[in-house]
Amino acid sequence: MFASYLIGLREGLEATLVVSVLVALLVKSDRRDRLPLVWAGVGAALVLSVAFGALLTFTVARLEYRQQELFEAITSLLATAFVTWMIFWMRRAARTLSGELRARLSRALEVGATAVVVVSFLAVAREGLETALLFFASAQGASTTAVPLIGISLGLLTAVALGWAIYHSAMRIDLTVFFTWTGLLLILVAAGIFKYGVHDLQEAGVLPGLSVQAFDISGVLPADSWHGALLAGMFNITPQPSVLETVAWAAYALPTLVLFLWPRRNPAPVSPTSATDPQHAG
C-alpha cells in the first residue's frame, strides 16, 4: 500500500499544484468565466488516465503466460524510465514551474477557449498517464486485493487536500524538502520496479539465471511475514532474489541516488512554496 500511496501523493500533488496555479491566475486576472474550461481539460485528462490504466489491465489479462511476462517487463522498464525522468525534471523545474504555467495560460487566453482546455489537459494528462503506468508497474507483484488501489486513492486524496490547503493559505510546506524526500523514496520504489522487470524477463526466458539465487534470507525475512510483505510491497525487496535481479537493483539505485543527492551548482534561494504556491501566481 505504501508504494501506491507514495505514487498517488507525489504525482497527485504535482497535478494539484498545476491546477491551483492555473485557477489562481484566472481568478487574479478576473477571468473566472474561463474556469469551466480549465476543469473541462482536467476532467478529460482524468478520463484519459483512467482509460489508460484500464487498457493496461485489460491487455495483460488477455495474454498468454510468456506474453504476459514480457508485457509486464516492458511496462516495468518504461515506468522506471518515466519515474526517473520525472524525479530529476521536478528537481530542476520546480522553481520555474509556476512562471511557465502562467506564460502558457496567458498565451492560451489570447488564442481562445480551446487553447485553455488544451493547456489544462496537457498539464494534468502527463501526471495522470505517469500515475497510471507507475501504479500498474508497482502493483504487479501484489496479490489480487484492493490494497494497492486503496493506497493510491488515499495518496491522491491527501494530495488534493494539501493542494487545497496551500491554495487557500491554510498551511505552508517546504516543497523543496517534500520533493527531495519523496524523490528519494520513489528512487527506491523505481529500483524495485526495475528489479521486477528483470525478474519478468527471466520468467519469460529472455534473460537467464532465474534459479541462480544471490542470497537467501528467508530465515530472517519470511515472505509471508508482515515485514517481508511490507518490504516486498514497498521496494520489491524479496528474501530469495536472483543474482541478476540483485545486480539490476543495485545498478539502478546506487548511481541514481548519487546523482539525485549530488549538490546542484549555485542553487537560487527559494521560499517554501514560491515555486508552485498559487498565491504567488499573479
CSV table of C-alpha atoms in Angstrom, one decimal:
chain,number,residue,atom,x,y,z
A,1,MET,CA,0.0,0.0,0.0
A,2,PHE,CA,2.8,2.4,0.9
A,3,ALA,CA,4.4,2.4,-2.6
A,4,SER,CA,1.0,3.0,-4.2
A,5,TYR,CA,0.2,5.7,-1.6
A,6,LEU,CA,3.6,7.4,-2.4
A,7,ILE,CA,2.9,7.4,-6.1
A,8,GLY,CA,-0.6,8.8,-5.6
A,9,LEU,CA,0.7,11.5,-3.2
A,10,ARG,CA,3.7,12.6,-5.3
A,11,GLU,CA,2.0,12.6,-8.7
A,12,GLY,CA,-1.3,13.9,-7.3
A,13,LEU,CA,0.4,16.8,-5.6
A,14,GLU,CA,2.2,17.8,-8.8
A,15,ALA,CA,-1.1,17.7,-10.7
A,16,THR,CA,-3.0,19.5,-7.9
A,17,LEU,CA,-0.4,22.3,-7.7
A,18,VAL,CA,-0.5,22.7,-11.5
A,19,VAL,CA,-4.3,23.1,-11.4
A,20,SER,CA,-4.0,25.5,-8.5
A,21,VAL,CA,-1.7,27.7,-10.4
A,22,LEU,CA,-4.0,27.8,-13.4
A,23,VAL,CA,-7.0,28.6,-11.3
A,24,ALA,CA,-5.2,31.2,-9.3
A,25,LEU,CA,-4.1,33.0,-12.4
A,26,LEU,CA,-7.7,33.1,-13.8
A,27,VAL,CA,-9.1,34.4,-10.5
A,28,LYS,CA,-6.4,37.0,-10.1
A,29,SER,CA,-6.9,38.1,-13.7
A,30,ASP,CA,-10.6,38.4,-13.2
A,31,ARG,CA,-11.2,35.7,-15.8
A,32,ARG,CA,-13.5,33.4,-13.8
A,33,ASP,CA,-15.5,32.8,-16.9
A,34,ARG,CA,-12.7,30.6,-18.1
A,35,LEU,CA,-12.6,28.4,-15.1
A,36,PRO,CA,-15.0,25.8,-16.5
A,37,LEU,CA,-12.6,25.4,-19.4
A,38,VAL,CA,-9.8,24.5,-17.0
A,39,TRP,CA,-12.0,22.0,-15.3
A,40,ALA,CA,-13.0,20.5,-18.6
A,41,GLY,CA,-9.4,20.0,-19.5
A,42,VAL,CA,-8.7,18.5,-16.1
A,43,GLY,CA,-11.7,16.2,-16.4
A,44,ALA,CA,-10.6,15.0,-19.9
A,45,ALA,CA,-7.1,14.3,-18.6
A,46,LEU,CA,-8.5,12.2,-15.7
A,47,VAL,CA,-10.7,10.2,-18.0
A,48,LEU,CA,-7.7,9.5,-20.3
A,49,SER,CA,-5.6,8.4,-17.3
A,50,VAL,CA,-8.2,6.0,-16.0
A,51,ALA,CA,-8.8,4.6,-19.5
A,52,PHE,CA,-5.1,4.1,-20.0
A,53,GLY,CA,-4.8,2.2,-16.7
A,54,ALA,CA,-7.8,0.1,-17.6
A,55,LEU,CA,-6.3,-0.6,-21.1
A,56,LEU,CA,-3.1,-1.9,-19.4
A,57,THR,CA,-5.1,-4.2,-17.1
A,58,PHE,CA,-7.3,-5.4,-19.9
A,59,THR,CA,-4.3,-6.1,-22.2
A,60,VAL,CA,-2.3,-8.1,-19.7
A,61,ALA,CA,-5.3,-10.2,-18.7
A,62,ARG,CA,-5.7,-11.5,-22.2
A,63,LEU,CA,-2.2,-12.5,-22.9
A,64,GLU,CA,-0.6,-15.9,-22.6
A,65,TYR,CA,1.9,-16.5,-19.8
A,66,ARG,CA,5.1,-15.7,-21.7
A,67,GLN,CA,3.5,-12.7,-23.4
A,68,GLN,CA,2.1,-11.5,-20.1
A,69,GLU,CA,5.6,-11.6,-18.5
A,70,LEU,CA,7.1,-9.7,-21.5
A,71,PHE,CA,4.3,-7.1,-21.3
A,72,GLU,CA,4.8,-6.6,-17.6
A,73,ALA,CA,8.5,-6.4,-18.1
A,74,ILE,CA,8.2,-3.7,-20.7
A,75,THR,CA,5.8,-1.7,-18.6
A,76,SER,CA,8.1,-2.0,-15.6
A,77,LEU,CA,11.1,-0.7,-17.6
A,78,LEU,CA,9.0,2.1,-19.1
A,79,ALA,CA,7.7,3.0,-15.6
A,80,THR,CA,11.3,3.1,-14.3
A,81,ALA,CA,12.4,5.4,-17.1
A,82,PHE,CA,9.4,7.7,-16.6
A,83,VAL,CA,9.7,8.0,-12.8
A,84,THR,CA,13.5,8.7,-13.1
A,85,TRP,CA,12.8,11.4,-15.6
A,86,MET,CA,10.0,12.8,-13.5
A,87,ILE,CA,12.1,12.9,-10.3
A,88,PHE,CA,15.0,14.8,-12.0
A,89,TRP,CA,12.7,17.0,-14.0
A,90,MET,CA,10.9,18.2,-10.9
A,91,ARG,CA,14.2,18.7,-9.1
A,92,ARG,CA,15.3,21.0,-11.9
A,93,ALA,CA,12.0,22.7,-12.9
A,94,ALA,CA,10.1,23.2,-9.6
A,95,ARG,CA,11.5,26.7,-9.2
A,96,THR,CA,10.2,27.9,-12.5
A,97,LEU,CA,7.0,25.8,-12.9
A,98,SER,CA,4.6,28.5,-11.8
A,99,GLY,CA,6.1,31.0,-14.2
A,100,GLU,CA,6.0,28.6,-17.2
A,101,LEU,CA,2.4,27.7,-16.5
A,102,ARG,CA,1.4,31.4,-16.2
A,103,ALA,CA,3.0,32.1,-19.6
A,104,ARG,CA,1.3,29.2,-21.3
A,105,LEU,CA,-2.1,30.1,-19.9
A,106,SER,CA,-1.7,33.7,-20.8
A,107,ARG,CA,-1.0,32.8,-24.4
A,108,ALA,CA,-3.9,30.3,-24.4
A,109,LEU,CA,-6.3,33.0,-23.2
A,110,GLU,CA,-5.3,35.2,-26.1
A,111,VAL,CA,-5.8,32.3,-28.6
A,112,GLY,CA,-9.3,31.2,-27.4
A,113,ALA,CA,-11.3,28.8,-25.4
A,114,THR,CA,-10.0,25.6,-27.0
A,115,ALA,CA,-6.4,26.6,-26.1
A,116,VAL,CA,-7.3,27.0,-22.4
A,117,VAL,CA,-8.8,23.5,-22.4
A,118,VAL,CA,-5.7,22.1,-24.1
A,119,VAL,CA,-3.3,23.7,-21.7
A,120,SER,CA,-5.0,22.4,-18.6
A,121,PHE,CA,-5.5,19.0,-20.3
A,122,LEU,CA,-1.8,18.6,-21.2
A,123,ALA,CA,-0.7,19.9,-17.7
A,124,VAL,CA,-2.7,17.2,-15.9
A,125,ALA,CA,-2.6,14.4,-18.5
A,126,ARG,CA,1.2,14.0,-18.2
A,127,GLU,CA,0.9,13.4,-14.5
A,128,GLY,CA,-2.2,11.1,-14.9
A,129,LEU,CA,-0.6,8.9,-17.5
A,130,GLU,CA,2.6,8.6,-15.4
A,131,THR,CA,0.5,7.7,-12.4
A,132,ALA,CA,-1.4,5.0,-14.3
A,133,LEU,CA,1.8,3.4,-15.6
A,134,LEU,CA,3.6,3.6,-12.3
A,135,PHE,CA,0.7,2.2,-10.4
A,136,PHE,CA,0.3,-0.7,-12.9
A,137,ALA,CA,4.0,-1.5,-12.7
A,138,SER,CA,4.2,-1.2,-8.9
A,139,ALA,CA,1.1,-3.3,-8.3
A,140,GLN,CA,2.2,-6.2,-10.5
A,141,GLY,CA,3.7,-8.1,-7.7
A,142,ALA,CA,0.8,-7.6,-5.3
A,143,SER,CA,-1.9,-10.0,-4.6
A,144,THR,CA,-5.3,-9.7,-6.2
A,145,THR,CA,-6.6,-7.5,-3.4
A,146,ALA,CA,-7.8,-3.9,-3.4
A,147,VAL,CA,-4.9,-2.8,-1.2
A,148,PRO,CA,-2.9,-1.1,-4.0
A,149,LEU,CA,-6.0,0.7,-5.2
A,150,ILE,CA,-6.8,1.9,-1.7
A,151,GLY,CA,-3.2,3.1,-1.3
A,152,ILE,CA,-3.1,5.2,-4.5
A,153,SER,CA,-6.6,6.5,-3.7
A,154,LEU,CA,-5.5,7.7,-0.3
A,155,GLY,CA,-2.4,9.3,-1.8
A,156,LEU,CA,-4.5,11.2,-4.4
A,157,LEU,CA,-6.9,12.3,-1.7
A,158,THR,CA,-4.1,13.5,0.5
A,159,ALA,CA,-2.6,15.4,-2.5
A,160,VAL,CA,-5.9,17.1,-3.2
A,161,ALA,CA,-6.2,18.1,0.5
A,162,LEU,CA,-2.7,19.5,0.5
A,163,GLY,CA,-3.2,21.4,-2.7
A,164,TRP,CA,-6.5,22.9,-1.5
A,165,ALA,CA,-4.8,23.9,1.8
A,166,ILE,CA,-1.9,25.5,0.0
A,167,TYR,CA,-4.2,27.4,-2.4
A,168,HIS,CA,-6.2,28.8,0.5
A,169,SER,CA,-3.1,29.6,2.5
A,170,ALA,CA,-4.2,27.3,5.3
A,171,MET,CA,-0.7,25.8,5.5
A,172,ARG,CA,2.8,26.1,4.2
A,173,ILE,CA,5.0,23.2,3.3
A,174,ASP,CA,8.6,23.3,2.2
A,175,LEU,CA,8.1,21.9,-1.3
A,176,THR,CA,11.8,21.5,-1.9
A,177,VAL,CA,12.1,19.3,1.2
A,178,PHE,CA,8.9,17.4,0.2
A,179,PHE,CA,10.0,16.6,-3.4
A,180,THR,CA,13.5,15.7,-2.1
A,181,TRP,CA,12.3,13.1,0.4
A,182,THR,CA,9.6,11.7,-1.9
A,183,GLY,CA,12.1,11.7,-4.7
A,184,LEU,CA,14.5,9.5,-2.6
A,185,LEU,CA,11.7,7.1,-1.7
A,186,LEU,CA,10.5,6.9,-5.3
A,187,ILE,CA,14.0,6.1,-6.4
A,188,LEU,CA,13.8,3.0,-4.1
A,189,VAL,CA,10.4,2.2,-5.5
A,190,ALA,CA,11.7,2.6,-9.0
A,191,ALA,CA,14.6,0.3,-8.2
A,192,GLY,CA,12.1,-2.3,-7.1
A,193,ILE,CA,10.1,-1.9,-10.3
A,194,PHE,CA,13.2,-2.2,-12.4
A,195,LYS,CA,14.1,-5.4,-10.4
A,196,TYR,CA,10.7,-6.8,-11.0
A,197,GLY,CA,11.0,-6.0,-14.7
A,198,VAL,CA,14.3,-8.0,-14.9
A,199,HIS,CA,12.5,-10.9,-13.0
A,200,ASP,CA,9.7,-10.9,-15.6
A,201,LEU,CA,12.3,-11.0,-18.4
A,202,GLN,CA,13.8,-14.0,-16.6
A,203,GLU,CA,10.4,-15.6,-16.2
A,204,ALA,CA,9.8,-15.1,-20.0
A,205,GLY,CA,13.1,-16.8,-20.8
A,206,VAL,CA,14.6,-13.6,-22.3
A,207,LEU,CA,17.2,-13.4,-19.6
A,208,PRO,CA,19.0,-16.3,-17.9
A,209,GLY,CA,19.7,-17.1,-14.3
A,210,LEU,CA,16.2,-17.2,-12.7
A,211,SER,CA,17.2,-20.1,-10.5
A,212,VAL,CA,20.6,-18.7,-9.5
A,213,GLN,CA,20.0,-17.0,-6.2
A,214,ALA,CA,22.1,-14.2,-4.9
A,215,PHE,CA,21.3,-15.0,-1.3
A,216,ASP,CA,18.6,-16.5,0.9
A,217,ILE,CA,17.4,-14.5,3.9
A,218,SER,CA,14.0,-16.2,4.2
A,219,GLY,CA,15.0,-17.2,7.7
A,220,VAL,CA,15.1,-13.6,8.9
A,221,LEU,CA,12.7,-12.2,6.3
A,222,PRO,CA,9.9,-14.7,5.6
A,223,ALA,CA,7.9,-13.8,2.6
A,224,ASP,CA,4.6,-14.4,4.5
A,225,SER,CA,5.6,-12.2,7.5
A,226,TRP,CA,4.3,-8.7,7.9
A,227,HIS,CA,7.7,-7.1,7.5
A,228,GLY,CA,8.5,-9.3,4.5
A,229,ALA,CA,5.3,-8.3,2.8
A,230,LEU,CA,5.9,-4.7,3.7
A,231,LEU,CA,9.3,-4.5,2.1
A,232,ALA,CA,8.2,-6.5,-0.9
A,233,GLY,CA,5.2,-4.3,-1.4
A,234,MET,CA,7.2,-1.0,-0.9
A,235,PHE,CA,10.5,-1.7,-2.6
A,236,ASN,CA,10.2,-5.3,-4.0
A,237,ILE,CA,12.8,-6.5,-1.6
A,238,THR,CA,12.5,-10.3,-1.6
A,239,PRO,CA,14.2,-12.9,0.5
A,240,GLN,CA,15.4,-15.0,-2.4
A,241,PRO,CA,16.3,-12.8,-5.4
A,242,SER,CA,18.3,-14.0,-8.3
A,243,VAL,CA,21.8,-12.7,-8.9
A,244,LEU,CA,20.7,-10.7,-12.0
A,245,GLU,CA,17.8,-9.1,-10.1
A,246,THR,CA,20.1,-8.0,-7.3
A,247,VAL,CA,22.7,-6.6,-9.7
A,248,ALA,CA,19.9,-4.8,-11.6
A,249,TRP,CA,18.6,-3.3,-8.3
A,250,ALA,CA,22.0,-2.0,-7.3
A,251,ALA,CA,23.0,-0.9,-10.8
A,252,TYR,CA,19.9,1.4,-10.8
A,253,ALA,CA,19.5,2.5,-7.2
A,254,LEU,CA,23.1,3.4,-6.3
A,255,PRO,CA,24.1,5.7,-9.2
A,256,THR,CA,20.6,7.3,-9.3
A,257,LEU,CA,20.8,8.1,-5.6
A,258,VAL,CA,24.2,9.6,-6.0
A,259,LEU,CA,23.1,11.8,-8.9
A,260,PHE,CA,20.0,12.9,-7.1
A,261,LEU,CA,21.8,13.8,-4.0
A,262,TRP,CA,24.7,15.5,-5.8
A,263,PRO,CA,24.8,19.2,-4.8
A,264,ARG,CA,23.5,21.4,-7.6
A,265,ARG,CA,25.7,24.3,-8.7
A,266,ASN,CA,24.8,27.7,-7.3
A,267,PRO,CA,21.1,26.9,-6.3
A,268,ALA,CA,19.0,30.1,-6.2
A,269,PRO,CA,17.3,30.8,-2.9
A,270,VAL,CA,13.6,29.8,-2.8
A,271,SER,CA,10.8,30.3,-0.3
A,272,PRO,CA,9.0,27.2,0.9
A,273,THR,CA,6.2,27.5,-1.7
A,274,SER,CA,7.3,30.1,-4.1
A,275,ALA,CA,7.9,27.7,-6.9
A,276,THR,CA,4.4,26.3,-7.0
A,277,ASP,CA,2.4,28.3,-4.5
A,278,PRO,CA,-0.8,29.6,-6.2
A,279,GLN,CA,-0.7,32.7,-4.0
A,280,HIS,CA,2.4,33.8,-6.0
A,281,ALA,CA,0.8,33.1,-9.3
A,282,GLY,CA,-0.5,36.6,-10.1
